[in-house]
Short mmCIF file of C-alpha atoms in Angstrom, two decimals:
data_model
loop_
_atom_site.label_atom_id
_atom_site.label_comp_id
_atom_site.label_asym_id
_atom_site.label_seq_id
_atom_site.Cartn_x
_atom_site.Cartn_y
_atom_site.Cartn_z
CA UNK A 21 88.68 115.21 91.34
CA UNK A 22 90.85 118.31 89.93
CA UNK A 23 94.34 117.80 88.69
CA UNK A 24 95.68 119.74 91.63
CA UNK A 25 93.89 117.34 94.17
CA UNK A 26 95.16 114.34 92.29
CA UNK A 27 98.62 115.66 92.53
CA UNK A 28 98.26 116.37 96.18
CA UNK A 29 96.95 113.04 96.89
CA UNK A 30 99.58 111.39 94.93
CA UNK A 31 102.11 113.31 97.24
CA UNK A 32 100.49 112.08 100.27
CA UNK A 33 100.65 108.39 99.13
CA UNK A 34 104.33 108.70 98.33
CA UNK A 35 104.83 110.00 101.90
CA UNK A 36 102.64 107.20 103.23
CA UNK A 37 104.62 104.76 101.10
CA UNK A 38 108.01 105.95 102.32
CA UNK A 39 106.97 105.49 105.85
CA UNK A 40 105.57 102.08 105.24
CA UNK A 41 109.19 101.22 103.68
CA UNK A 42 111.04 102.66 106.75
CA UNK A 43 108.76 100.15 108.94
CA UNK A 44 109.63 97.36 106.55
CA UNK A 45 113.33 97.99 106.84
CA UNK A 46 113.04 97.61 110.63
CA UNK A 47 111.50 94.29 110.28
CA UNK A 48 108.83 95.18 113.11
CA UNK A 49 107.46 91.93 114.48
CA UNK A 50 103.87 91.52 115.81
CA UNK A 51 104.65 92.10 119.40
CA UNK A 52 106.42 95.46 118.55
CA UNK A 53 103.60 96.48 116.14
CA UNK A 54 100.96 95.89 118.90
CA UNK A 55 102.94 98.13 121.46
CA UNK A 56 103.42 100.87 118.72
CA UNK A 57 99.59 100.77 118.02
CA UNK A 58 98.95 101.11 121.82
CA UNK A 59 101.55 103.98 122.05
CA UNK A 60 99.55 105.80 119.29
CA UNK A 61 96.04 105.05 120.51
CA UNK A 62 96.73 106.14 124.18
CA UNK A 63 97.61 109.68 123.49
CA UNK A 64 96.74 112.28 125.93
CA UNK A 65 96.76 114.84 123.56
CA UNK A 66 93.44 113.97 122.12
CA UNK A 67 90.59 116.55 122.68
CA UNK A 68 87.69 116.02 125.51
CA UNK A 69 89.34 113.22 127.53
CA UNK A 70 87.97 113.01 131.03
CA UNK A 71 91.15 111.21 132.42
CA UNK A 72 94.16 112.30 130.55
CA UNK A 73 96.53 111.16 133.26
CA UNK A 74 95.10 107.52 133.08
CA UNK A 75 95.52 107.66 129.23
CA UNK A 76 99.14 109.03 129.73
CA UNK A 77 99.88 106.15 132.09
CA UNK A 78 98.74 103.67 129.74
CA UNK A 79 100.93 105.12 126.99
CA UNK A 80 103.96 105.01 129.28
CA UNK A 81 103.06 101.37 130.10
CA UNK A 82 102.99 100.61 126.43
CA UNK A 83 106.24 102.19 126.05
CA UNK A 84 108.00 100.56 128.93
CA UNK A 85 106.58 97.36 127.52
CA UNK A 86 108.04 97.90 124.19
CA UNK A 87 111.46 98.87 125.69
CA UNK A 88 111.71 95.93 127.78
CA UNK A 89 110.55 93.59 124.88
CA UNK A 90 113.12 94.96 122.45
CA UNK A 91 115.82 94.76 124.99
CA UNK A 92 115.06 91.17 125.77
CA UNK A 93 114.37 90.09 122.12
CA UNK A 94 116.93 92.26 120.14
CA UNK A 95 119.91 92.67 122.58
CA UNK A 96 122.34 93.18 119.63
CA UNK A 97 120.27 96.27 118.30
CA UNK A 98 120.65 98.82 121.11
CA UNK A 99 119.14 101.51 119.03
CA UNK A 100 116.24 99.63 117.80
CA UNK A 101 113.83 101.08 120.59
CA UNK A 102 114.60 104.56 119.68
CA UNK A 103 114.33 103.97 115.81
CA UNK A 104 110.85 102.48 116.44
CA UNK A 105 109.66 105.52 118.40
CA UNK A 106 110.99 107.82 115.99
CA UNK A 107 109.00 106.28 113.31
CA UNK A 108 105.65 107.45 115.13
CA UNK A 109 105.87 111.27 114.52
CA UNK A 110 106.44 110.61 110.73
CA UNK A 111 103.41 108.14 110.62
CA UNK A 112 101.27 110.83 112.07
CA UNK A 113 101.94 113.24 109.33
CA UNK A 114 99.71 110.91 107.27
CA UNK A 115 96.34 112.30 107.43
CA UNK A 116 93.09 110.36 108.29
CA UNK A 117 91.51 111.64 105.16
CA UNK A 118 94.38 109.99 103.12
CA UNK A 119 94.01 106.64 104.91
CA UNK A 120 90.39 106.79 104.35
CA UNK A 121 90.76 107.31 100.69
CA UNK A 122 93.28 104.45 100.35
CA UNK A 123 91.70 101.90 102.49
CA UNK A 124 88.11 102.61 103.26
CA UNK A 125 86.36 104.77 100.64
CA UNK A 126 85.13 101.62 98.73
CA UNK A 127 83.82 100.19 101.95
CA UNK A 128 82.10 103.05 103.43
CA UNK A 129 81.64 105.75 100.81
CA UNK A 130 81.67 109.32 101.77
CA UNK A 131 81.05 108.69 105.50
CA UNK A 132 84.02 109.66 107.63
CA UNK A 133 85.68 106.68 109.35
CA UNK A 134 85.55 108.40 112.51
CA UNK A 135 81.97 108.59 112.34
CA UNK A 136 81.54 104.72 111.70
CA UNK A 137 83.88 103.87 114.50
CA UNK A 138 82.08 106.22 116.94
CA UNK A 139 78.60 104.64 116.15
CA UNK A 140 79.99 101.20 116.36
CA UNK A 141 81.58 101.87 119.74
CA UNK A 142 78.41 104.03 121.15
CA UNK A 143 75.88 101.19 119.86
CA UNK A 144 76.92 98.54 122.21
CA UNK A 145 75.54 95.94 119.95
CA UNK A 146 77.04 93.01 117.80
CA UNK A 147 78.31 93.61 114.43
CA UNK A 148 78.17 91.01 111.81
CA UNK A 149 81.50 91.29 109.75
CA UNK A 150 81.69 89.06 106.65
CA UNK A 151 84.59 87.05 108.47
CA UNK A 152 84.00 87.57 112.17
CA UNK A 153 81.48 88.69 114.84
CA UNK A 154 82.66 91.57 117.08
CA UNK A 155 80.80 92.49 120.43
CA UNK A 156 81.35 96.02 121.40
CA UNK A 157 80.61 97.10 124.96
#
């Protein structure tokens, strides 16, 4: 890897670390984290969706669930819901290639993680992971 690419990659890592620290400062609990993941996953902005309205509806339900949860669990933090949602655009600035390099390159080599996920979902078979068995349908 050239020096310029190393510098650029290190800059991406710094940005990623800053985002992680901001999330840590919010002390995001597991329920909030699950809702945030659903909000990110159910985006109608993705290309090739056959039912974007349904996906958007799922995202809205996830947002409502998060808002309701935060209001009930953190009544003394009225701005918490907004702070959580405002973390999402910043997290999206971290490219999937950076995430692959940081977390998956030693596991999957040069195969793009999107390809592996797609193949797993399309195969419809069981995968034997070291710690669990996952049935994809």
